[in-house]
Short mmCIF file of C-alpha atoms in Angstrom, two decimals:
data_model
loop_
_atom_site.label_atom_id
_atom_site.label_comp_id
_atom_site.label_asym_id
_atom_site.label_seq_id
_atom_site.Cartn_x
_atom_site.Cartn_y
_atom_site.Cartn_z
CA MET A 276 -18.16 -35.96 11.11
CA LEU A 277 -14.56 -37.09 10.58
CA TYR A 278 -12.81 -40.15 11.97
CA THR A 279 -9.07 -40.55 12.51
CA ARG A 280 -7.05 -43.30 14.10
CA ALA A 281 -6.73 -41.30 17.32
CA MET A 282 -9.95 -39.29 17.67
CA GLN A 283 -13.47 -38.71 16.43
CA LEU A 284 -14.16 -35.19 15.14
CA ALA A 285 -17.45 -33.34 14.84
CA ILE A 286 -16.67 -30.07 13.03
CA PRO A 287 -19.57 -27.69 12.27
CA GLN A 288 -20.30 -26.53 8.76
CA ALA A 289 -18.94 -23.13 7.79
CA PRO A 290 -19.30 -20.46 8.97
CA ARG A 291 -18.17 -21.87 12.31
CA PRO A 292 -18.08 -20.00 15.65
CA VAL A 293 -14.38 -19.59 16.46
CA PRO A 294 -13.62 -17.25 19.40
CA LEU A 295 -10.17 -15.70 19.23
CA THR A 296 -9.47 -16.62 22.85
CA ARG A 297 -9.79 -20.33 22.07
CA VAL A 298 -7.19 -20.36 19.33
CA PRO A 299 -3.85 -21.29 20.97
CA GLY A 300 -1.35 -18.45 20.78
CA ALA A 301 -3.69 -16.15 18.83
CA VAL A 302 -4.14 -13.59 21.61
CA PHE A 303 -0.38 -13.46 22.19
CA ARG A 304 0.26 -12.87 18.48
CA LEU A 305 -2.44 -10.19 18.37
CA VAL A 306 -1.02 -8.45 21.45
CA ARG A 307 2.44 -8.57 19.87
CA VAL A 308 1.11 -6.84 16.75
CA VAL A 309 -0.63 -4.21 18.91
CA ILE A 310 2.54 -3.55 20.92
CA LEU A 311 4.64 -3.25 17.76
CA GLY A 312 1.99 -0.99 16.25
CA LEU A 313 1.91 1.25 19.31
CA GLY A 314 5.72 1.35 19.24
CA LEU A 315 5.60 2.42 15.61
CA MET A 316 3.01 5.09 16.40
CA ALA A 317 5.15 6.34 19.31
CA LEU A 318 8.18 6.52 17.03
CA VAL A 319 6.22 8.41 14.39
CA GLY A 320 4.84 10.72 17.09
CA ALA A 321 8.30 11.45 18.48
CA GLY A 322 9.63 12.16 14.99
CA THR A 323 6.68 14.42 14.23
CA TRP A 324 7.18 16.30 17.49
CA ALA A 325 10.91 16.80 16.80
CA VAL A 326 10.35 17.96 13.23
CA GLY A 327 7.44 20.18 14.30
CA ARG A 328 9.60 21.82 16.94
CA PHE A 329 12.33 22.42 14.35
CA LEU A 330 9.79 24.03 11.99
CA VAL A 331 8.48 26.30 14.74
CA GLU A 332 12.02 27.39 15.59
CA GLU A 333 12.83 28.05 11.92
CA ARG A 334 9.72 30.17 11.45
CA ALA A 335 10.43 32.07 14.66
CA PHE A 336 13.96 32.78 13.39
CA LEU A 337 12.65 34.10 10.06
CA ALA A 338 10.16 36.32 11.89
CA ARG A 339 12.86 37.82 14.16
CA ALA A 340 15.86 37.91 11.83
CA GLU A 341 17.20 41.14 10.38
CA GLN A 342 18.84 41.27 6.97
CA ILE A 343 22.39 42.58 7.21
CA GLU A 344 25.07 42.99 4.60
CA GLY A 345 28.33 41.21 5.36
CA GLN A 346 31.65 40.79 3.61
CA LEU A 347 33.14 37.49 2.49
CA MET A 348 36.58 36.73 3.87
CA ALA A 349 37.01 33.10 2.74
CA SER A 350 34.99 30.14 1.52
CA THR A 351 35.36 26.38 1.77
CA LEU A 352 34.02 24.46 -1.23
CA PRO A 353 33.60 20.74 -1.88
CA PRO A 354 35.52 19.15 -4.79
CA LYS A 355 34.45 20.48 -8.18
CA ASP A 356 32.75 17.29 -9.34
CA GLU A 357 30.70 17.11 -6.11
CA ARG A 358 29.33 20.65 -5.97
CA GLU A 359 25.93 20.13 -7.55
CA GLY A 360 23.38 20.25 -4.74
CA ALA A 361 26.15 20.39 -2.10
CA GLU A 362 26.89 22.91 0.62
CA ALA A 363 29.81 25.30 1.10
CA ARG A 364 31.01 27.17 4.19
CA LEU A 365 31.64 30.91 4.31
CA GLU A 366 33.71 33.04 6.62
CA VAL A 367 32.22 36.53 6.88
CA ILE A 368 32.51 39.78 8.80
CA TYR A 369 29.51 42.01 9.50
CA SER A 370 28.25 44.64 11.92
CA VAL A 371 25.19 44.67 14.15
CA GLY A 372 24.76 48.19 15.41
CA LYS A 373 28.18 49.38 16.51
CA VAL A 374 29.54 45.89 17.14
CA GLN A 375 31.51 44.06 14.47
CA TYR A 376 31.38 40.29 14.29
CA SER A 377 33.14 37.58 12.37
CA ALA A 378 31.69 34.15 11.79
CA ALA A 379 32.93 30.99 10.11
CA GLY A 380 31.00 27.95 8.92
CA VAL A 381 28.07 29.91 7.47
CA ARG A 382 26.30 27.42 5.21
CA THR A 383 25.25 28.20 1.68
CA ARG A 384 24.87 26.50 -1.69
CA ALA A 385 28.15 25.43 -3.28
CA GLU A 386 27.02 26.80 -6.67
CA TYR A 387 26.50 30.23 -5.10
CA ALA A 388 29.77 30.21 -3.17
CA GLU A 389 31.90 29.34 -6.20
CA GLY A 390 30.60 32.44 -7.99
CA ILE A 391 31.76 34.94 -5.38
CA GLY A 392 35.23 35.83 -4.17
CA ARG A 393 36.95 37.42 -1.22
CA GLY A 394 35.54 40.85 -0.41
CA ALA A 395 32.15 40.16 -2.05
CA ARG A 396 29.00 41.38 -0.35
CA VAL A 397 26.93 38.63 1.28
CA LEU A 398 23.39 39.10 2.55
CA LEU A 399 22.96 37.61 6.00
CA LEU A 400 20.01 36.98 8.30
CA VAL A 401 20.91 37.70 11.92
CA ASP A 402 18.78 36.90 14.95
CA PRO A 403 19.01 39.84 17.40
CA HIS A 404 18.95 37.26 20.22
CA ALA A 405 22.02 35.48 18.78
CA PRO A 406 23.92 38.01 16.68
CA ASP A 407 27.04 35.82 16.49
CA ARG A 408 25.26 33.07 14.51
CA PRO A 409 24.36 34.54 11.10
CA ARG A 410 22.91 32.61 8.18
CA GLU A 411 23.25 33.26 4.47
CA ALA A 412 19.91 34.80 3.45
CA GLY A 413 19.39 33.11 0.08
CA TYR A 414 20.16 29.67 1.46
CA VAL A 415 17.79 30.08 4.42
CA ARG A 416 14.92 31.37 2.29
CA GLU A 417 15.29 28.59 -0.29
CA ARG A 418 15.22 26.01 2.48
CA ALA A 419 12.19 27.69 4.07
CA LEU A 420 10.24 27.11 0.85
CA ALA A 421 11.12 23.42 0.98
CA LEU A 422 10.21 23.22 4.67
CA ASP A 423 6.70 24.40 3.86
CA MET A 424 6.10 20.95 2.33
CA VAL A 425 7.27 19.10 5.46
CA PRO A 426 3.88 19.21 7.30
CA TRP A 427 2.26 17.52 4.30
CA GLY A 428 4.96 14.86 4.37
CA LEU A 429 4.46 14.36 8.11
CA GLY A 430 0.72 13.99 7.62
CA LEU A 431 1.19 11.44 4.85
CA GLY A 432 3.75 9.56 6.95
CA ALA A 433 1.41 9.42 9.94
CA LEU A 434 -1.45 8.26 7.71
CA ALA A 435 0.80 5.57 6.22
CA ALA A 436 1.81 4.40 9.71
CA VAL A 437 -1.82 4.18 10.87
CA SER A 438 -2.79 2.37 7.66
CA LEU A 439 0.09 -0.09 8.06
CA PHE A 440 -0.91 -0.78 11.65
CA ALA A 441 -4.57 -1.32 10.71
CA TRP A 442 -3.59 -3.54 7.76
CA GLU A 443 -1.27 -5.70 9.87
CA LEU A 444 -3.90 -6.01 12.62
CA ARG A 445 -6.54 -7.04 10.10
CA ARG A 446 -4.13 -9.44 8.39
CA THR A 447 -3.28 -11.10 11.72
CA LEU A 448 -6.93 -11.48 12.70
CA ARG A 449 -7.77 -12.83 9.27
CA ALA A 450 -4.89 -15.31 9.30
CA GLU A 451 -5.91 -16.55 12.76
CA LEU A 452 -9.66 -16.86 12.28
CA ALA A 453 -10.82 -16.77 8.66
CA PRO A 454 -9.62 -20.26 7.62
CA LEU A 455 -11.09 -21.81 10.77
CA ARG A 456 -14.42 -20.02 10.43
CA LYS A 457 -14.99 -20.26 6.68
CA GLY A 458 -12.34 -22.61 5.31
CA MET A 459 -12.84 -25.91 3.55
CA LEU A 460 -11.39 -28.85 5.47
CA VAL A 461 -8.92 -31.01 3.53
CA TRP A 462 -6.40 -33.75 4.20
CA LEU A 463 -2.93 -32.46 3.35
CA THR A 464 0.01 -34.62 2.35
CA PRO A 465 3.24 -32.94 3.58
CA GLU A 466 6.10 -33.11 1.10
CA GLN A 467 8.44 -34.16 3.92
CA PRO A 468 8.00 -35.76 7.36
CA LEU A 469 6.92 -33.33 10.08
CA GLU A 470 8.99 -33.02 13.22
CA THR A 471 8.07 -31.36 16.51
CA SER A 472 9.44 -27.82 16.71
CA ALA A 473 9.40 -25.05 19.30
CA ARG A 474 8.74 -22.57 16.47
CA GLU A 475 5.82 -21.99 14.20
CA ARG A 476 6.37 -24.06 11.07
CA TYR A 477 5.53 -23.56 7.43
CA PHE A 478 5.85 -26.52 5.12
CA PRO A 479 4.82 -27.39 1.55
CA ALA A 480 1.96 -29.84 1.16
CA THR A 481 -0.62 -30.97 -1.38
CA TYR A 482 -4.27 -31.97 -1.44
CA PHE A 483 -6.79 -33.06 -4.04
CA LYS A 484 -10.06 -31.36 -4.86
CA GLN A 485 -12.26 -32.62 -7.70
CA ASP A 486 -9.36 -34.71 -8.98
CA GLN A 487 -7.12 -31.65 -9.17
CA LYS A 488 -3.90 -31.48 -7.18
CA HIS A 489 -3.29 -28.25 -5.23
CA THR A 490 -0.03 -27.18 -3.62
CA VAL A 491 -0.13 -25.00 -0.51
CA ARG A 492 2.17 -23.57 2.14
CA ALA A 493 0.77 -25.00 5.36
CA ARG A 494 1.11 -23.37 8.76
CA LEU A 495 1.42 -25.30 12.02
CA GLY A 496 1.80 -23.72 15.46
CA PRO A 497 4.80 -24.31 17.75
CA ARG A 498 4.81 -27.61 19.70
CA ARG A 499 1.52 -28.59 18.09
CA ALA A 500 0.52 -32.12 17.17
CA PRO A 501 -1.59 -31.98 14.00
CA VAL A 502 -4.75 -34.03 13.63
CA ARG A 503 -3.51 -36.97 11.57
CA ASN A 504 -4.97 -39.63 9.38
CA GLY A 505 -2.01 -41.79 8.54
CA ASP A 506 0.56 -39.60 6.79
CA LYS A 507 -2.00 -36.86 6.13
CA VAL A 508 -2.82 -33.88 8.36
CA LEU A 509 -6.10 -32.01 8.66
CA ALA A 510 -6.10 -28.38 7.48
CA ALA A 511 -8.43 -25.57 6.50
CA VAL A 512 -8.02 -23.77 3.17
CA LEU A 513 -9.76 -20.60 2.06
CA SER A 514 -10.33 -19.46 -1.52
CA SER A 515 -9.52 -15.86 -0.55
CA LEU A 516 -6.11 -17.01 0.75
CA PRO A 517 -4.89 -19.09 -2.20
CA GLY A 518 -1.80 -21.19 -1.67
CA GLN A 519 -2.14 -21.10 2.12
CA ALA A 520 -3.47 -23.65 4.61
CA ARG A 521 -4.03 -23.60 8.37
CA VAL A 522 -3.25 -26.96 9.96
CA ILE A 523 -5.74 -28.13 12.60
CA ASP A 524 -3.84 -29.39 15.63
CA GLU A 525 -5.27 -31.58 18.37
CA GLU A 526 -5.25 -28.86 21.04
CA LEU A 527 -7.08 -26.46 18.73
CA ALA A 528 -9.68 -29.09 17.84
CA ARG A 529 -10.35 -29.77 21.53
CA ARG A 530 -10.54 -26.10 22.50
CA LEU A 531 -13.07 -25.42 19.76
CA GLY A 532 -15.17 -28.40 20.78
CA TRP A 533 -14.56 -30.26 17.53
CA VAL A 534 -13.67 -33.54 19.29
CA ARG A 535 -16.28 -36.06 20.39
#
C-alpha cells in the first residue's frame, strides 16, 4: 500500500491484472497501429499486383514474339562518361511479312549501341499483335533474366511488411501493458518541472534503487495528472525495457482499481 498527499493507493503485487481496455488511450493507439499496418499491407498488395501484372505481360510477350532482323538507321547515346549501365535509343527499319515498318526509341544497352553503326543488323523481337512496337532482342532477354528474381523479391518484401506489422503491434502492446503488469514501482524525480500538455510527453527523470541512481526516459499520457508525492511521480520500470519508465497517472490508477 502506498500513501500520497492526495490519495491512498493499493497496488497488487506483480504480475498484476491489467486489461487493455482500462488503460486510457491504449485501445486508440492499438487501433491506430492496426490501421497503419493494414494500410501498409494494402500498399504492398497493390505494388505486388502491379508488378505481377507486368511480369505476366512480359512473359506473354516473350511467348508470342517473333525474332526479326532489322537495320539500324540511327542511334541516340548518353554522354560518354555516363554510358555504363545506361540505355540508348535506336531507330530501325524492319519487315513483318510484306509490310515494312520503321520505329524509333527502341531501347537497348548503351554499351551495345556504341559498338554498332548505321546500316548494322539488329535482332528485334516483334509481337504479331503489335508489329509497330519492336524491342531489341538482347536487351529484352537480359532483362527477362533479371525479372525472374522479382517474385523472390516480392515475397521477401511481403514477409518483411508482415514482420514489421507484427513487431510494431507486439511493441505497442508491450509498451502499454508490460510495465503495468510486471514493472517495479518507483518514485521518479523529473529533471524539470512537469507541465500539462495535450500531447504524450517524454521527460528525463531519475530514481534510486539499492542506493544506485538510475536515469530513465519517462512517458506520461496527454492531459494526464501523474500520481505525485511532493515533487516525485509514481512510475513503473521493467528490467526488460531498460532506460524507460511508464508514469502512473491518477486516471489510470482509478481505472485499474489501485485507489482506495
